[in-house]
Amino acid sequence: MNHDAYSDDYIREILSSVKSIAMVGASPQNVRPSYFAFKYLAGRDYDMIPVNPAHLGKSLLGIPFVASLADIGRPIDMVDIFRSPEHVMPLVEDALALSPPPKVIWMQLGVRNDEAAAKAEAAGLKVVMNRCPKIEFGRLSAEISWLGVNSKVLSSKRAAAPVKGMQLSLGPAPRNNDPM
Amino acid sequence: MTDRTPGFATLAVHAGAHPDPTTGARATPIYQTTSFVFNDADHAASLFGLQAFGNIYTRITNPTTAVLEERVAALEGGTAALATASGHAAQLVVMQQLMRPGDEFIAARKLYGGSINQFKHAFQSFGWNVVWADPDDVGSFERAVTPKTKAIFIESIANPSGSVTDIEAIAAVARNAGVPLIVDNTLATPYLIRPIEHGADIVVHSLTKFLGGHGNSLGGIVVDAGTFDWSRDGKYPMLSEPRPEYHGIKLQETFGNFAFAIACRVLGLRDLGPALSPFNAFMILTGIETLPLRMQKHCENAKAIAEFLSTHPAVAAVNYAGLPGDPYHKFARKYAPKGAGAVYTFSLKGGYDAGVSLVSNLKLFSHLANVGDTRSLVIHPASTTHSQLDDAQKTAAGAGPDVVRLSIGIEDKEDLIADLAQALGS
């Protein structure tokens, strides 16, 4: 696996197949990048679990923090790591000890640990490093183009509308199905 | 198209422009609106807090303008872009992210006269101090670096002289100094030169020129190469430090390799205000679709006219890097092998008076202060665009009193040569 450049298909397959994401290092502070990503992904109907022992007893968007991956107590599809590279290997070992293990290990922008990646890949997991799932979701859905970002995606097909068709409105305005 | 890298002409037509999700409109619609409704209070808060991608107000983002931004980012090979009301506004927004009062930036002496004025007067009044260097002497950039230096600014093809800059050599100076290289790529356009491939960290344009191409709409743009580490040594607090404008967000940490474009948008456009009109964005986008075709014709005509002028008895010298004898020809071959652009100068043996006479005798060439139009243009820089400069600066900028600047259009070259021949006399 070349971890310097991922194909759009590789990222798209991951983001369209995973449903539950444990975010390790999630912060309840609303200016932290992990909070941004957590909120965005929760708004895209991913089943988000905040993992951070420092915030045990608190919750993020109403979802209680857990201290470790082992404490989640149910299968998860992806572990999204907001920790510096030296903390990644023990987290990958924790993830591989889960039964069943997750399908994907994702390391955030600025986080890369090739040794941990190789270990996860040897166990059959997919790995993404130095990327943000929020940015990748926004890029592949063309939503990030609203910020003038080069999505590198060309298409002659109509993009998905941010609402699911027109709705008859007799009472209060119809609520947008897409929360962001 | 996932793993195939699209070519330049494909990007010029398609990048950023999906069919409209609501109506299916294939051309990019003009979203001529100031504001956009929020879904609910939380959506509004998410947008204001930069937590969601979306539109609030056309001063900050607009869906028509966003297509233009993505288009130019793709053509330059950058990570993101930010359109502004003019090229000057683009430069202002860039420098606001980099400079604090008392800081310095190094700029090439050979620049568009308007940029020289902006740097020397407006920016100086903000305490952003320009230090001039000679683009023909890379050592002059090295010697100008001080601990206060925050950026280096050059033009890829200089206006009005048409000289081609050794971008890679000056990029190396910027890298050693730990500062970003900003390249104004207006006269080359990404069709001829892609400065990011030669080490530029930021590219700016006046979209008013060849990119728009039709002389009908002002605009500017900033392209983020995504190459510079803004957080390495704390020199760029707009990107590396918690921003009080957004409750303590650190922009590079949050937005990664397109953080500079975001800073220009949410700290620059939001607070300074020089947003591009969506209508102008539409006009410029339409122009960009034919950029490769137009640049081929501009360059073909420019070379034919330079060859004609270089043999004319009334002409003292032609400064066109596309001519084999030109001192910048080697850089033109290296950086702009498809053509040396279509803006250049020549000097007349008859001096100032001959220049005035030529301009008044031309019938097809328009006498005006713009470049990069479909129409061929002519101007006498010493009395117009560069008139605010003193004589030494005029000469240093390639705009001495005997110099006439041409911007060659896409008419039939035989007609342009005939017009010049009759105006020069026999």
Coordinates of C-alpha atoms in Angstrom, one line a residue, chain B:
Chain B
M1 CA -11.5 9.8 -13.9
T2 CA -10.3 8.5 -10.5
D3 CA -6.7 7.6 -11.2
R4 CA -6.1 9.3 -14.5
T5 CA -4.7 12.8 -14.2
P6 CA -6.7 15.1 -16.4
G7 CA -4.9 17.4 -18.9
F8 CA -4.8 21.1 -18.7
A9 CA -7.5 21.8 -21.3
T10 CA -9.8 19.3 -19.6
L11 CA -9.3 21.1 -16.3
A12 CA -9.8 24.5 -17.9
V13 CA -13.3 23.4 -19.0
H14 CA -14.4 21.1 -16.1
A15 CA -12.5 21.7 -12.8
G16 CA -14.9 22.7 -10.0
A17 CA -18.0 22.8 -12.2
H18 CA -20.4 20.0 -11.6
P19 CA -23.9 20.3 -13.0
D20 CA -26.0 22.3 -10.6
P21 CA -27.4 19.8 -8.0
T22 CA -30.9 21.4 -7.8
T23 CA -31.7 22.3 -11.4
G24 CA -29.2 20.3 -13.5
A25 CA -27.9 23.5 -15.2
R26 CA -24.7 22.5 -17.0
A27 CA -23.2 26.0 -17.2
T28 CA -22.3 27.4 -13.8
P29 CA -25.2 29.4 -12.5
I30 CA -24.7 33.0 -11.3
Y31 CA -25.6 32.9 -7.6
Q32 CA -26.3 36.7 -7.5
T33 CA -27.2 36.7 -3.8
T34 CA -25.7 38.3 -0.8
S35 CA -26.7 35.7 1.7
F36 CA -27.7 32.1 2.3
V37 CA -30.3 30.7 4.7
F38 CA -29.3 28.4 7.5
N39 CA -31.0 25.0 8.1
D40 CA -31.3 25.8 11.8
A41 CA -29.5 27.5 14.7
D42 CA -26.9 24.7 15.0
H43 CA -26.1 24.8 11.3
A44 CA -25.6 28.6 11.6
A45 CA -23.3 28.2 14.6
S46 CA -21.4 25.4 12.8
L47 CA -20.8 27.6 9.8
F48 CA -19.8 30.6 11.8
G49 CA -17.4 28.5 13.8
L50 CA -15.9 27.0 10.6
Q51 CA -17.0 23.5 11.7
A52 CA -19.1 23.0 8.6
F53 CA -18.5 23.6 4.9
G54 CA -21.2 25.9 3.5
N55 CA -22.3 29.4 2.6
I56 CA -23.1 32.3 4.9
Y57 CA -22.5 35.5 3.0
T58 CA -21.0 36.3 -0.4
R59 CA -18.2 38.4 1.2
I60 CA -16.8 35.1 2.4
T61 CA -18.0 32.4 0.0
N62 CA -20.3 32.2 -3.0
P63 CA -21.1 29.1 -5.1
T64 CA -20.3 30.7 -8.4
T65 CA -17.1 32.2 -7.2
A66 CA -16.2 28.8 -5.6
V67 CA -16.2 27.2 -9.0
L68 CA -13.8 29.8 -10.3
E69 CA -11.6 29.2 -7.2
E70 CA -11.4 25.5 -7.6
R71 CA -10.8 25.9 -11.4
V72 CA -7.8 28.1 -10.9
A73 CA -6.5 26.0 -8.0
A74 CA -6.6 22.9 -10.3
L75 CA -4.9 24.7 -13.2
E76 CA -2.1 25.9 -11.0
G77 CA -1.7 22.6 -9.2
G78 CA -2.6 24.1 -5.8
T79 CA -4.6 22.8 -2.9
A80 CA -7.2 25.7 -2.8
A81 CA -7.8 29.2 -4.0
L82 CA -9.5 32.4 -2.9
A83 CA -10.9 34.9 -5.4
T84 CA -10.8 38.6 -4.7
A85 CA -12.2 41.8 -6.3
S86 CA -8.9 42.5 -8.1
G87 CA -5.3 41.4 -8.3
H88 CA -4.4 44.2 -6.0
A89 CA -6.9 42.9 -3.4
A90 CA -5.3 39.4 -3.7
Q91 CA -1.9 40.8 -2.8
L92 CA -3.4 42.8 0.1
V93 CA -5.1 39.7 1.5
V94 CA -2.0 37.6 1.1
M95 CA 0.3 40.1 2.9
Q96 CA -2.2 40.6 5.7
Q97 CA -1.7 36.9 6.6
L98 CA 2.0 37.1 6.6
M99 CA 3.1 40.6 7.8
R100 CA 3.0 42.4 11.1
P101 CA 4.0 46.1 11.5
G102 CA 7.8 46.3 11.2
D103 CA 8.1 43.1 9.2
E104 CA 9.8 43.1 5.8
F105 CA 9.2 41.4 2.5
I106 CA 11.6 41.2 -0.5
A107 CA 10.2 42.1 -3.9
A108 CA 11.6 42.0 -7.4
R109 CA 12.3 45.5 -8.8
K110 CA 10.7 44.5 -12.1
L111 CA 7.0 44.5 -11.3
Y112 CA 3.8 45.9 -12.6
G113 CA 3.9 49.6 -11.7
G114 CA 0.7 49.3 -9.7
S115 CA 2.3 46.7 -7.5
I116 CA 5.3 48.9 -7.0
N117 CA 3.0 51.7 -5.8
Q118 CA 1.0 49.3 -3.6
F119 CA 4.1 48.0 -1.9
K120 CA 5.9 51.3 -1.6
H121 CA 3.1 53.4 -0.4
A122 CA 0.0 51.5 0.9
F123 CA 1.8 48.6 2.4
Q124 CA 4.5 50.9 3.8
S125 CA 1.8 52.9 5.6
F126 CA 0.8 49.6 7.3
G127 CA 4.4 49.1 8.5
W128 CA 4.9 46.2 6.0
N129 CA 8.3 47.2 4.6
V130 CA 9.3 46.3 1.1
V131 CA 13.0 45.6 0.3
W132 CA 13.7 45.7 -3.4
A133 CA 15.9 43.1 -5.1
D134 CA 17.0 42.6 -8.7
P135 CA 15.4 39.6 -10.4
D136 CA 18.5 39.3 -12.7
D137 CA 20.8 39.0 -9.6
V138 CA 19.7 36.1 -7.3
G139 CA 22.4 37.2 -4.9
S140 CA 20.5 40.5 -4.3
F141 CA 17.6 38.4 -2.8
E142 CA 20.0 36.5 -0.6
R143 CA 21.6 39.7 0.7
A144 CA 18.2 41.3 1.4
V145 CA 17.2 38.5 3.9
T146 CA 17.0 39.6 7.5
P147 CA 15.3 38.1 10.6
K148 CA 12.3 40.4 9.8
T149 CA 11.8 38.9 6.3
K150 CA 8.5 37.2 6.0
A151 CA 8.1 36.6 2.2
I152 CA 9.6 37.0 -1.2
F153 CA 7.5 38.3 -4.1
I154 CA 8.3 38.0 -7.9
E155 CA 6.5 38.0 -11.2
S156 CA 6.9 34.9 -13.4
I157 CA 6.9 37.1 -16.5
A158 CA 7.5 40.7 -15.5
N159 CA 5.3 43.5 -16.6
P160 CA 6.0 45.5 -18.7
S161 CA 9.4 44.2 -19.7
G162 CA 8.3 40.7 -20.6
S163 CA 11.4 39.2 -19.0
V164 CA 11.2 35.7 -17.6
T165 CA 12.3 35.2 -14.0
D166 CA 14.5 32.4 -12.8
I167 CA 11.8 31.1 -10.4
E168 CA 13.7 28.1 -9.1
A169 CA 16.8 30.1 -8.1
I170 CA 14.7 32.5 -6.1
A171 CA 12.6 29.7 -4.6
A172 CA 15.8 28.3 -3.3
V173 CA 16.6 31.6 -1.6
A174 CA 13.1 31.6 0.0
R175 CA 13.5 28.0 1.2
N176 CA 16.9 28.8 2.8
A177 CA 15.4 31.8 4.5
G178 CA 12.4 29.8 5.7
V179 CA 9.9 32.2 4.0
P180 CA 7.2 31.5 1.4
L181 CA 7.8 32.5 -2.3
I182 CA 4.9 34.4 -3.8
V183 CA 4.7 34.5 -7.6
D184 CA 2.4 36.8 -9.5
N185 CA 1.7 34.6 -12.5
T186 CA -0.6 37.0 -14.3
L187 CA 1.3 37.4 -17.6
A188 CA 2.2 33.8 -18.0
T189 CA -1.1 32.1 -16.8
P190 CA -0.8 28.5 -15.7
Y191 CA -1.0 27.5 -19.3
L192 CA 2.5 28.8 -19.9
I193 CA 4.1 28.5 -16.4
R194 CA 3.0 26.7 -13.3
P195 CA 5.1 28.3 -10.6
I196 CA 4.2 25.7 -7.9
E197 CA 6.1 23.2 -9.9
H198 CA 9.2 25.4 -9.6
G199 CA 8.9 26.1 -5.9
A200 CA 6.3 28.8 -5.4
D201 CA 4.3 28.5 -2.1
I202 CA 1.7 31.1 -3.1
V203 CA 0.5 32.1 -6.6
V204 CA -1.4 35.3 -7.2
H205 CA -3.2 36.6 -10.3
S206 CA -5.0 39.5 -11.7
L207 CA -7.8 37.5 -13.3
T208 CA -8.6 40.6 -15.2
K209 CA -5.9 39.8 -17.8
F210 CA -5.5 36.5 -19.8
L211 CA -7.4 34.3 -17.4
G212 CA -10.7 36.3 -17.9
G213 CA -9.2 37.2 -21.2
H214 CA -11.9 39.5 -22.7
G215 CA -11.2 42.7 -20.9
N216 CA -14.7 42.8 -19.4
S217 CA -14.3 41.9 -15.7
L218 CA -11.9 42.7 -12.8
G219 CA -10.8 40.0 -10.5
G220 CA -7.9 38.5 -8.6
I221 CA -7.1 35.2 -7.0
V222 CA -4.7 33.7 -4.4
V223 CA -3.7 30.0 -4.9
D224 CA -2.3 28.0 -2.0
A225 CA 0.3 25.5 -3.0
G226 CA -0.1 23.6 0.2
T227 CA 3.7 23.4 0.5
F228 CA 4.7 25.7 3.3
D229 CA 4.8 24.7 7.0
W230 CA 3.4 27.8 8.7
S231 CA 3.8 26.4 12.2
R232 CA 7.5 25.6 12.1
D233 CA 8.9 28.6 13.9
G234 CA 6.0 30.8 15.0
K235 CA 6.7 33.4 12.4
Y236 CA 3.2 33.3 11.0
P237 CA 0.8 33.6 13.9
M238 CA -2.3 34.0 11.7
L239 CA -1.9 30.4 10.7
S240 CA -0.1 28.8 13.7
E241 CA -1.6 30.4 16.8
P242 CA -5.1 30.3 18.3
R243 CA -7.1 32.9 16.5
P244 CA -9.2 35.2 18.7
E245 CA -11.3 35.9 15.6
Y246 CA -12.6 32.3 15.9
H247 CA -12.5 31.5 19.6
G248 CA -9.0 30.1 19.5
I249 CA -8.9 27.9 16.3
K250 CA -5.5 27.2 15.0
L251 CA -5.9 27.3 11.2
Q252 CA -3.0 25.1 10.0
E253 CA -3.8 22.5 12.6
T254 CA -7.5 22.5 11.5
F255 CA -7.2 22.8 7.7
G256 CA -3.8 21.2 6.9
N257 CA -2.4 21.9 3.5
F258 CA -5.1 24.4 2.4
A259 CA -4.9 26.5 5.6
F260 CA -3.3 29.5 3.9
A261 CA -6.3 29.8 1.5
I262 CA -8.7 29.5 4.5
A263 CA -6.7 32.2 6.4
C264 CA -7.0 34.5 3.3
R265 CA -10.8 33.8 3.3
V266 CA -11.8 33.9 7.0
L267 CA -9.3 36.4 8.3
G268 CA -8.6 38.4 5.0
L269 CA -11.8 38.5 3.0
R270 CA -14.1 38.4 6.0
D271 CA -12.4 41.4 7.7
L272 CA -11.0 43.4 4.8
G273 CA -13.9 42.9 2.4
P274 CA -12.6 42.8 -1.2
A275 CA -14.9 40.0 -2.4
L276 CA -15.4 39.3 -6.1
S277 CA -18.8 39.8 -7.6
P278 CA -20.4 36.5 -8.6
F279 CA -21.2 38.0 -12.0
N280 CA -17.5 38.7 -12.6
A281 CA -16.7 35.2 -11.4
F282 CA -19.1 33.8 -14.1
M283 CA -17.5 36.0 -16.8
I284 CA -14.0 35.0 -15.8
L285 CA -15.0 31.3 -15.6
T286 CA -16.3 31.5 -19.1
G287 CA -13.1 33.1 -20.3
I288 CA -11.0 30.4 -18.6
E289 CA -12.7 27.6 -20.6
T290 CA -10.8 28.9 -23.8
L291 CA -7.6 29.8 -22.0
P292 CA -5.4 27.2 -23.7
L293 CA -6.7 28.1 -27.2
R294 CA -6.3 31.8 -26.6
M295 CA -2.8 31.5 -25.1
Q296 CA -1.7 29.5 -28.2
K297 CA -2.9 32.3 -30.5
H298 CA -1.6 35.1 -28.3
C299 CA 1.8 33.6 -28.2
E300 CA 1.9 32.8 -32.0
N301 CA 0.9 36.4 -32.8
A302 CA 3.3 37.9 -30.2
K303 CA 6.2 36.0 -31.7
A304 CA 5.4 37.0 -35.3
I305 CA 5.0 40.6 -34.3
A306 CA 8.3 40.6 -32.3
E307 CA 10.1 39.2 -35.3
F308 CA 8.5 41.9 -37.6
L309 CA 9.5 44.7 -35.1
S310 CA 13.1 43.4 -34.7
T311 CA 13.8 44.0 -38.3
H312 CA 12.0 47.3 -38.6
P313 CA 14.4 50.3 -39.2
A314 CA 12.5 52.6 -36.7
V315 CA 12.9 50.1 -33.9
A316 CA 15.9 50.3 -31.6
A317 CA 15.3 47.0 -29.6
V318 CA 12.6 44.4 -29.0
N319 CA 12.5 42.9 -25.5
Y320 CA 10.7 39.6 -26.1
A321 CA 12.0 36.5 -24.4
G322 CA 10.6 34.4 -27.2
L323 CA 13.2 35.7 -29.6
P324 CA 16.4 33.6 -29.7
G325 CA 18.8 36.6 -29.1
D326 CA 16.9 37.8 -26.1
P327 CA 18.8 37.7 -22.7
Y328 CA 15.8 35.9 -21.1
H329 CA 15.4 33.4 -23.9
K330 CA 17.1 30.6 -21.9
F331 CA 14.6 31.1 -19.1
A332 CA 11.7 31.3 -21.5
R333 CA 12.8 27.9 -22.9
K334 CA 13.1 26.5 -19.4
Y335 CA 10.0 27.9 -17.8
A336 CA 7.6 28.7 -20.7
P337 CA 8.4 26.3 -23.5
K338 CA 4.9 26.7 -25.1
G339 CA 5.5 30.5 -25.5
A340 CA 6.9 33.5 -23.9
G341 CA 3.6 35.3 -23.4
A342 CA 2.1 38.2 -25.3
V343 CA 3.1 41.2 -23.3
Y344 CA 6.5 42.8 -24.0
T345 CA 8.1 46.1 -24.8
F346 CA 10.1 47.6 -27.6
S347 CA 12.0 50.8 -27.9
L348 CA 12.0 53.3 -30.7
K349 CA 15.0 55.1 -32.2
G350 CA 12.9 58.2 -32.1
G351 CA 12.5 58.1 -28.3
Y352 CA 9.6 59.6 -26.4
D353 CA 8.1 61.5 -29.3
A354 CA 8.2 58.5 -31.7
G355 CA 6.3 56.5 -29.0
V356 CA 3.6 59.1 -28.7
S357 CA 3.3 59.3 -32.5
L358 CA 3.1 55.5 -32.8
V359 CA 0.3 55.2 -30.3
S360 CA -1.8 57.9 -31.9
N361 CA -1.3 56.5 -35.5
L362 CA -2.4 52.9 -34.6
K363 CA -5.9 51.9 -35.8
L364 CA -6.4 48.4 -34.5
F365 CA -4.3 48.5 -31.4
S366 CA -6.2 50.2 -28.5
H367 CA -4.4 52.8 -26.4
L368 CA -5.3 51.8 -22.8
A369 CA -4.0 50.6 -19.5
N370 CA -4.7 46.9 -19.5
V371 CA -3.1 43.7 -20.8
G372 CA -4.3 40.2 -21.7
D373 CA -7.4 41.2 -23.7
T374 CA -8.5 39.5 -26.9
R375 CA -7.9 42.9 -28.5
S376 CA -4.3 44.1 -29.1
L377 CA -3.3 46.9 -26.8
V378 CA -0.6 49.5 -26.7
I379 CA 0.6 51.9 -24.0
H380 CA 3.5 54.1 -23.2
P381 CA 4.3 53.0 -19.6
A382 CA 6.5 56.0 -18.7
S383 CA 3.6 58.4 -19.0
T384 CA 0.9 56.1 -17.7
T385 CA 1.2 52.9 -15.6
H386 CA 4.7 53.7 -14.4
S387 CA 4.3 57.5 -14.3
Q388 CA 4.3 57.6 -10.5
L389 CA 7.9 56.2 -10.4
D390 CA 11.0 58.3 -10.6
D391 CA 13.2 57.9 -13.7
A392 CA 15.6 55.4 -12.1
Q393 CA 12.7 53.2 -11.0
K394 CA 11.1 53.5 -14.5
T395 CA 14.3 52.3 -16.2
A396 CA 14.8 49.6 -13.5
A397 CA 11.2 48.4 -14.2
G398 CA 11.8 48.3 -17.9
A399 CA 9.7 51.3 -18.6
G400 CA 12.1 54.0 -19.8
P401 CA 10.8 57.0 -21.8
D402 CA 11.5 55.4 -25.2
V403 CA 9.7 52.2 -24.3
V404 CA 6.3 51.1 -25.7
R405 CA 4.4 48.2 -24.3
L406 CA 2.3 45.8 -26.4
S407 CA -0.3 43.3 -25.4
I408 CA -0.9 41.2 -28.4
G409 CA -4.4 40.0 -29.0
I410 CA -5.9 37.1 -31.0
E411 CA -6.7 39.0 -34.2
D412 CA -5.2 37.9 -37.5
K413 CA -1.4 38.6 -37.1
E414 CA -1.2 39.9 -40.7
D415 CA -3.6 42.7 -39.8
L416 CA -1.7 43.6 -36.6
I417 CA 1.6 43.7 -38.5
A418 CA 0.0 45.9 -41.2
D419 CA -1.3 48.3 -38.5
L420 CA 2.1 48.6 -36.9
A421 CA 3.8 49.0 -40.3
Q422 CA 1.6 51.9 -41.2
A423 CA 1.9 53.6 -37.8
L424 CA 5.7 53.3 -37.7
G425 CA 5.9 54.7 -41.2
S426 CA 8.3 53.4 -43.8

